[in-house]
């Protein structure tokens, strides 16, 4: 067993793993380690893991290889402040989106990962908290991290962005806002390190940026 030895590689479009957890909010749901999920041979758009429910899903030493427009993790869980995803020591590559937070209120903790997808992490709907840290590394992404809707508690990013077209894109829906944004880390050879252009009347509260740009 292990990454490169245990490989899920379907050919039909769809979802490799679909998780619905009925555990109480905050309890551990899925634990997945030492496997490769490869959607690059799927026909059409696919998702490696789709998860819903109120528990916490934990991934370590998982390798994602994505085809065009595919998604590694689809966080489709309305789980409140206690549920969500813990992703550690994982690798995301290919021409899709590494992690999509879609119609979710749970939190994402993303640490010590490597990500070279077209879009590394895309947060398109409200969540409770996002933490990106450890030795996380984004390389060659069109967008490393895109946040286009409000996060209700906090956004804390400390990572290395290398050769990205845009390292971090901060946006908000019209009339909504992001609160308590803290950005650290290193930005090497990015066309745009941080793009903070809100949509319409979108706002931010408490933005703290202190990175290294070169």
PDB file of C-alpha atoms in Angstrom:
ATOM      1  CA  UNK A   1       0.000   0.000   0.000  1.00  0.00           C
ATOM      2  CA  UNK A   2       0.987   3.646  -0.201  1.00  0.00           C
ATOM      3  CA  UNK A   3       1.074   6.592  -2.603  1.00  0.00           C
ATOM      4  CA  UNK A   4       1.931   5.293  -6.073  1.00  0.00           C
ATOM      5  CA  UNK A   5       0.933   1.743  -5.104  1.00  0.00           C
ATOM      6  CA  UNK A   6      -2.732   2.133  -4.147  1.00  0.00           C
ATOM      7  CA  UNK A   7      -4.253   4.103  -7.039  1.00  0.00           C
ATOM      8  CA  UNK A   8      -7.891   4.890  -7.792  1.00  0.00           C
ATOM      9  CA  UNK A   9      -8.084   5.765 -11.485  1.00  0.00           C
ATOM     10  CA  UNK A  10     -11.581   5.547 -13.013  1.00  0.00           C
ATOM     11  CA  UNK A  11     -12.361   6.288 -16.652  1.00  0.00           C
ATOM     12  CA  UNK A  12     -16.030   7.353 -16.465  1.00  0.00           C
ATOM     13  CA  UNK A  13     -16.956  10.882 -15.374  1.00  0.00           C
ATOM     14  CA  UNK A  14     -18.223  11.173 -11.840  1.00  0.00           C
ATOM     15  CA  UNK A  15     -16.896  11.042  -8.296  1.00  0.00           C
ATOM     16  CA  UNK A  16     -14.231   8.623  -7.102  1.00  0.00           C
ATOM     17  CA  UNK A  17     -15.269   8.824  -3.427  1.00  0.00           C
ATOM     18  CA  UNK A  18     -18.567  10.306  -2.224  1.00  0.00           C
ATOM     19  CA  UNK A  19     -18.870  10.768   1.527  1.00  0.00           C
ATOM     20  CA  UNK A  20     -21.980  11.593   3.526  1.00  0.00           C
ATOM     21  CA  UNK A  21     -21.211  11.723   7.241  1.00  0.00           C
ATOM     22  CA  UNK A  22     -23.945  11.617   9.858  1.00  0.00           C
ATOM     23  CA  UNK A  23     -21.564  11.941  12.795  1.00  0.00           C
ATOM     24  CA  UNK A  24     -22.169  14.803  15.254  1.00  0.00           C
ATOM     25  CA  UNK A  25     -20.611  18.111  14.298  1.00  0.00           C
ATOM     26  CA  UNK A  26     -16.894  18.131  14.969  1.00  0.00           C
ATOM     27  CA  UNK A  27     -16.477  14.353  15.219  1.00  0.00           C
ATOM     28  CA  UNK A  28     -14.028  12.571  12.916  1.00  0.00           C
ATOM     29  CA  UNK A  29     -15.624  11.287   9.728  1.00  0.00           C
ATOM     30  CA  UNK A  30     -13.425  10.064   6.866  1.00  0.00           C
ATOM     31  CA  UNK A  31      -9.738   9.316   7.478  1.00  0.00           C
ATOM     32  CA  UNK A  32      -7.824   8.690   4.246  1.00  0.00           C
ATOM     33  CA  UNK A  33      -4.063   8.114   3.999  1.00  0.00           C
ATOM     34  CA  UNK A  34      -1.401   6.769   1.651  1.00  0.00           C
ATOM     35  CA  UNK A  35      -3.348   6.571  -1.617  1.00  0.00           C
ATOM     36  CA  UNK A  36      -3.372   8.222  -5.042  1.00  0.00           C
ATOM     37  CA  UNK A  37      -6.600   9.536  -6.587  1.00  0.00           C
ATOM     38  CA  UNK A  38      -6.164  10.076 -10.334  1.00  0.00           C
ATOM     39  CA  UNK A  39      -8.965  11.640 -12.393  1.00  0.00           C
ATOM     40  CA  UNK A  40      -6.796  12.453 -15.408  1.00  0.00           C
ATOM     41  CA  UNK A  41      -8.286   9.657 -17.534  1.00  0.00           C
ATOM     42  CA  UNK A  42     -11.918  10.476 -16.723  1.00  0.00           C
ATOM     43  CA  UNK A  43     -14.212  11.445 -19.584  1.00  0.00           C
ATOM     44  CA  UNK A  44     -15.845  14.773 -18.790  1.00  0.00           C
ATOM     45  CA  UNK A  45     -15.619  16.641 -15.486  1.00  0.00           C
ATOM     46  CA  UNK A  46     -14.903  14.590 -12.387  1.00  0.00           C
ATOM     47  CA  UNK A  47     -14.332  14.928  -8.643  1.00  0.00           C
ATOM     48  CA  UNK A  48     -11.938  12.836  -6.585  1.00  0.00           C
ATOM     49  CA  UNK A  49     -13.678  13.307  -3.217  1.00  0.00           C
ATOM     50  CA  UNK A  50     -17.080  14.855  -2.591  1.00  0.00           C
ATOM     51  CA  UNK A  51     -17.954  15.219   1.080  1.00  0.00           C
ATOM     52  CA  UNK A  52     -20.993  16.397   2.963  1.00  0.00           C
ATOM     53  CA  UNK A  53     -22.059  16.286   6.577  1.00  0.00           C
ATOM     54  CA  UNK A  54     -21.067  17.913   9.834  1.00  0.00           C
ATOM     55  CA  UNK A  55     -17.984  15.892  10.804  1.00  0.00           C
ATOM     56  CA  UNK A  56     -14.281  16.501  10.131  1.00  0.00           C
ATOM     57  CA  UNK A  57     -12.637  14.645   7.249  1.00  0.00           C
ATOM     58  CA  UNK A  58      -8.899  14.062   7.663  1.00  0.00           C
ATOM     59  CA  UNK A  59      -6.482  13.429   4.783  1.00  0.00           C
ATOM     60  CA  UNK A  60      -2.739  12.731   5.016  1.00  0.00           C
ATOM     61  CA  UNK A  61      -0.266  11.526   2.396  1.00  0.00           C
ATOM     62  CA  UNK A  62      -2.853  11.581  -0.401  1.00  0.00           C
ATOM     63  CA  UNK A  63      -1.810  12.410  -3.959  1.00  0.00           C
ATOM     64  CA  UNK A  64      -4.327  13.988  -6.346  1.00  0.00           C
ATOM     65  CA  UNK A  65      -3.753  13.988 -10.118  1.00  0.00           C
ATOM     66  CA  UNK A  66      -6.449  16.038 -11.867  1.00  0.00           C
ATOM     67  CA  UNK A  67      -7.659  16.308 -15.430  1.00  0.00           C
ATOM     68  CA  UNK A  68      -8.959  19.503 -17.008  1.00  0.00           C
ATOM     69  CA  UNK A  69     -11.753  21.110 -14.938  1.00  0.00           C
ATOM     70  CA  UNK A  70     -11.671  18.249 -12.409  1.00  0.00           C
ATOM     71  CA  UNK A  71     -11.696  18.841  -8.661  1.00  0.00           C
ATOM     72  CA  UNK A  72      -9.622  17.103  -6.028  1.00  0.00           C
ATOM     73  CA  UNK A  73     -11.843  17.798  -3.004  1.00  0.00           C
ATOM     74  CA  UNK A  74     -15.322  19.272  -3.241  1.00  0.00           C
ATOM     75  CA  UNK A  75     -16.192  20.615   0.214  1.00  0.00           C
ATOM     76  CA  UNK A  76     -19.945  20.488  -0.168  1.00  0.00           C
ATOM     77  CA  UNK A  77     -20.808  20.355   3.504  1.00  0.00           C
ATOM     78  CA  UNK A  78     -23.050  22.727   5.419  1.00  0.00           C
ATOM     79  CA  UNK A  79     -21.364  21.824   8.660  1.00  0.00           C
ATOM     80  CA  UNK A  80     -21.074  25.000  10.682  1.00  0.00           C
ATOM     81  CA  UNK A  81     -18.001  26.077  12.593  1.00  0.00           C
ATOM     82  CA  UNK A  82     -17.103  22.609  13.903  1.00  0.00           C
ATOM     83  CA  UNK A  83     -17.009  20.507  10.739  1.00  0.00           C
ATOM     84  CA  UNK A  84     -14.864  20.618   7.628  1.00  0.00           C
ATOM     85  CA  UNK A  85     -11.591  19.244   6.286  1.00  0.00           C
ATOM     86  CA  UNK A  86      -8.080  18.744   7.628  1.00  0.00           C
ATOM     87  CA  UNK A  87      -5.630  18.244   4.738  1.00  0.00           C
ATOM     88  CA  UNK A  88      -1.987  17.590   5.631  1.00  0.00           C
ATOM     89  CA  UNK A  89       1.065  16.373   3.676  1.00  0.00           C
ATOM     90  CA  UNK A  90      -0.909  15.981   0.443  1.00  0.00           C
ATOM     91  CA  UNK A  91       0.028  16.719  -3.166  1.00  0.00           C
ATOM     92  CA  UNK A  92      -2.219  18.249  -5.837  1.00  0.00           C
ATOM     93  CA  UNK A  93      -1.233  18.391  -9.521  1.00  0.00           C
ATOM     94  CA  UNK A  94      -2.888  18.653 -12.929  1.00  0.00           C
ATOM     95  CA  UNK A  95      -5.062  21.146 -14.764  1.00  0.00           C
ATOM     96  CA  UNK A  96      -8.084  21.206 -12.470  1.00  0.00           C
ATOM     97  CA  UNK A  97      -8.875  22.747  -9.057  1.00  0.00           C
ATOM     98  CA  UNK A  98      -7.196  21.213  -6.023  1.00  0.00           C
ATOM     99  CA  UNK A  99      -9.866  22.101  -3.446  1.00  0.00           C
ATOM    100  CA  UNK A 100     -13.262  23.693  -4.077  1.00  0.00           C
ATOM    101  CA  UNK A 101     -15.265  24.969  -1.115  1.00  0.00           C
ATOM    102  CA  UNK A 102     -18.755  24.983  -2.576  1.00  0.00           C
ATOM    103  CA  UNK A 103     -21.949  25.733  -0.635  1.00  0.00           C
ATOM    104  CA  UNK A 104     -20.195  24.981   2.640  1.00  0.00           C
ATOM    105  CA  UNK A 105     -19.950  26.563   6.046  1.00  0.00           C
ATOM    106  CA  UNK A 106     -17.270  24.261   7.428  1.00  0.00           C
ATOM    107  CA  UNK A 107     -13.636  25.105   7.955  1.00  0.00           C
ATOM    108  CA  UNK A 108     -10.529  24.128   5.984  1.00  0.00           C
ATOM    109  CA  UNK A 109      -7.164  23.457   7.594  1.00  0.00           C
ATOM    110  CA  UNK A 110      -4.521  22.928   4.903  1.00  0.00           C
ATOM    111  CA  UNK A 111      -0.919  22.317   5.972  1.00  0.00           C
ATOM    112  CA  UNK A 112       2.379  21.072   4.528  1.00  0.00           C
ATOM    113  CA  UNK A 113       0.932  20.415   1.063  1.00  0.00           C
ATOM    114  CA  UNK A 114       2.260  20.834  -2.488  1.00  0.00           C
ATOM    115  CA  UNK A 115      -0.078  22.262  -5.117  1.00  0.00           C
ATOM    116  CA  UNK A 116       0.579  22.905  -8.833  1.00  0.00           C
ATOM    117  CA  UNK A 117      -3.022  22.769 -10.127  1.00  0.00           C
ATOM    118  CA  UNK A 118      -4.440  25.451 -12.413  1.00  0.00           C
ATOM    119  CA  UNK A 119      -6.334  26.713  -9.346  1.00  0.00           C
ATOM    120  CA  UNK A 120      -4.884  25.526  -6.060  1.00  0.00           C
ATOM    121  CA  UNK A 121      -7.755  26.330  -3.687  1.00  0.00           C
ATOM    122  CA  UNK A 122     -11.028  27.996  -4.714  1.00  0.00           C
ATOM    123  CA  UNK A 123     -13.414  29.198  -2.030  1.00  0.00           C
ATOM    124  CA  UNK A 124     -16.648  30.111  -3.766  1.00  0.00           C
ATOM    125  CA  UNK A 125     -19.158  30.061  -0.941  1.00  0.00           C
ATOM    126  CA  UNK A 126     -19.253  31.072   2.702  1.00  0.00           C
ATOM    127  CA  UNK A 127     -17.244  29.122   5.256  1.00  0.00           C
ATOM    128  CA  UNK A 128     -16.401  29.526   8.913  1.00  0.00           C
ATOM    129  CA  UNK A 129     -12.587  29.528   8.900  1.00  0.00           C
ATOM    130  CA  UNK A 130      -9.689  28.905   6.504  1.00  0.00           C
ATOM    131  CA  UNK A 131      -6.138  28.182   7.659  1.00  0.00           C
ATOM    132  CA  UNK A 132      -3.375  27.573   5.080  1.00  0.00           C
ATOM    133  CA  UNK A 133       0.021  27.083   6.666  1.00  0.00           C
ATOM    134  CA  UNK A 134       2.890  24.826   7.581  1.00  0.00           C
ATOM    135  CA  UNK A 135       5.274  24.445   4.665  1.00  0.00           C
ATOM    136  CA  UNK A 136       2.524  24.658   2.030  1.00  0.00           C
ATOM    137  CA  UNK A 137       3.852  25.404  -1.460  1.00  0.00           C
ATOM    138  CA  UNK A 138       1.945  26.671  -4.516  1.00  0.00           C
ATOM    139  CA  UNK A 139       3.898  26.528  -7.782  1.00  0.00           C
ATOM    140  CA  UNK A 140       2.962  27.613 -11.310  1.00  0.00           C
ATOM    141  CA  UNK A 141      -0.740  28.000 -10.563  1.00  0.00           C
ATOM    142  CA  UNK A 142      -2.872  30.362 -12.610  1.00  0.00           C
ATOM    143  CA  UNK A 143      -4.336  31.240  -9.194  1.00  0.00           C
ATOM    144  CA  UNK A 144      -2.865  29.787  -6.025  1.00  0.00           C
ATOM    145  CA  UNK A 145      -5.752  30.666  -3.697  1.00  0.00           C
ATOM    146  CA  UNK A 146      -8.999  32.316  -4.822  1.00  0.00           C
ATOM    147  CA  UNK A 147     -11.466  33.575  -2.214  1.00  0.00           C
ATOM    148  CA  UNK A 148     -14.585  34.969  -3.856  1.00  0.00           C
ATOM    149  CA  UNK A 149     -17.122  34.944  -1.046  1.00  0.00           C
ATOM    150  CA  UNK A 150     -17.236  35.723   2.645  1.00  0.00           C
ATOM    151  CA  UNK A 151     -15.553  33.647   5.326  1.00  0.00           C
ATOM    152  CA  UNK A 152     -17.440  34.167   8.565  1.00  0.00           C
ATOM    153  CA  UNK A 153     -14.618  33.895  11.127  1.00  0.00           C
ATOM    154  CA  UNK A 154     -11.102  34.265   9.741  1.00  0.00           C
ATOM    155  CA  UNK A 155      -8.717  33.698   6.837  1.00  0.00           C
ATOM    156  CA  UNK A 156      -5.146  32.902   7.845  1.00  0.00           C
ATOM    157  CA  UNK A 157      -2.656  32.219   5.015  1.00  0.00           C
ATOM    158  CA  UNK A 158       1.079  31.550   5.437  1.00  0.00           C
ATOM    159  CA  UNK A 159       2.546  29.755   2.414  1.00  0.00           C
ATOM    160  CA  UNK A 160       5.093  29.939  -0.404  1.00  0.00           C
ATOM    161  CA  UNK A 161       3.805  31.037  -3.830  1.00  0.00           C
ATOM    162  CA  UNK A 162       6.284  30.442  -6.652  1.00  0.00           C
ATOM    163  CA  UNK A 163       5.754  31.381 -10.313  1.00  0.00           C
ATOM    164  CA  UNK A 164       1.990  31.858 -10.024  1.00  0.00           C
ATOM    165  CA  UNK A 165       0.101  34.160 -12.376  1.00  0.00           C
ATOM    166  CA  UNK A 166      -1.801  35.332  -9.261  1.00  0.00           C
ATOM    167  CA  UNK A 167      -0.736  34.134  -5.836  1.00  0.00           C
ATOM    168  CA  UNK A 168      -3.853  35.104  -3.872  1.00  0.00           C
ATOM    169  CA  UNK A 169      -7.081  36.556  -5.258  1.00  0.00           C
ATOM    170  CA  UNK A 170      -9.304  38.222  -2.656  1.00  0.00           C
ATOM    171  CA  UNK A 171     -12.811  39.101  -3.787  1.00  0.00           C
ATOM    172  CA  UNK A 172     -16.265  39.333  -2.258  1.00  0.00           C
ATOM    173  CA  UNK A 173     -19.815  39.171  -3.498  1.00  0.00           C
ATOM    174  CA  UNK A 174     -21.711  42.425  -3.767  1.00  0.00           C
ATOM    175  CA  UNK A 175     -22.850  43.494  -0.314  1.00  0.00           C
ATOM    176  CA  UNK A 176     -20.846  40.894   1.597  1.00  0.00           C
ATOM    177  CA  UNK A 177     -17.455  40.947   3.269  1.00  0.00           C
ATOM    178  CA  UNK A 178     -14.485  38.992   4.542  1.00  0.00           C
ATOM    179  CA  UNK A 179     -13.354  39.516   8.129  1.00  0.00           C
ATOM    180  CA  UNK A 180      -9.984  39.114   9.813  1.00  0.00           C
ATOM    181  CA  UNK A 181      -7.689  38.353   6.887  1.00  0.00           C
ATOM    182  CA  UNK A 182      -4.067  37.610   7.770  1.00  0.00           C
ATOM    183  CA  UNK A 183      -1.553  36.938   4.966  1.00  0.00           C
ATOM    184  CA  UNK A 184       2.064  35.951   5.514  1.00  0.00           C
ATOM    185  CA  UNK A 185       4.514  33.921   3.451  1.00  0.00           C
ATOM    186  CA  UNK A 186       6.722  34.345   0.401  1.00  0.00           C
ATOM    187  CA  UNK A 187       5.829  35.344  -3.159  1.00  0.00           C
ATOM    188  CA  UNK A 188       8.475  34.495  -5.791  1.00  0.00           C
ATOM    189  CA  UNK A 189       8.164  35.483  -9.480  1.00  0.00           C
ATOM    190  CA  UNK A 190       4.372  35.886  -9.398  1.00  0.00           C
ATOM    191  CA  UNK A 191       2.839  38.217 -12.010  1.00  0.00           C
ATOM    192  CA  UNK A 192       0.481  39.431  -9.267  1.00  0.00           C
ATOM    193  CA  UNK A 193       1.204  38.455  -5.691  1.00  0.00           C
ATOM    194  CA  UNK A 194      -2.127  39.551  -4.171  1.00  0.00           C
ATOM    195  CA  UNK A 195      -5.142  40.826  -6.103  1.00  0.00           C
ATOM    196  CA  UNK A 196      -7.564  42.519  -3.705  1.00  0.00           C
ATOM    197  CA  UNK A 197     -10.254  43.889  -6.012  1.00  0.00           C
ATOM    198  CA  UNK A 198     -13.733  43.530  -4.468  1.00  0.00           C
ATOM    199  CA  UNK A 199     -16.897  43.080  -6.479  1.00  0.00           C
ATOM    200  CA  UNK A 200     -19.365  45.960  -6.229  1.00  0.00           C
ATOM    201  CA  UNK A 201     -19.911  46.851  -2.584  1.00  0.00           C
ATOM    202  CA  UNK A 202     -17.892  43.954  -1.192  1.00  0.00           C
ATOM    203  CA  UNK A 203     -15.687  44.829   1.776  1.00  0.00           C
ATOM    204  CA  UNK A 204     -12.935  43.530   4.065  1.00  0.00           C
ATOM    205  CA  UNK A 205     -12.446  44.102   7.773  1.00  0.00           C
ATOM    206  CA  UNK A 206      -9.108  43.731   9.538  1.00  0.00           C
ATOM    207  CA  UNK A 207      -6.708  42.944   6.661  1.00  0.00           C
ATOM    208  CA  UNK A 208      -3.110  42.295   7.769  1.00  0.00           C
ATOM    209  CA  UNK A 209      -0.515  41.617   5.025  1.00  0.00           C
ATOM    210  CA  UNK A 210       3.135  41.079   5.874  1.00  0.00           C
ATOM    211  CA  UNK A 211       4.806  38.900   3.252  1.00  0.00           C
ATOM    212  CA  UNK A 212       8.096  38.697   1.363  1.00  0.00           C
ATOM    213  CA  UNK A 213       7.862  39.703  -2.304  1.00  0.00           C
ATOM    214  CA  UNK A 214      10.667  39.118  -4.780  1.00  0.00           C
TER     215      UNK A 214
END
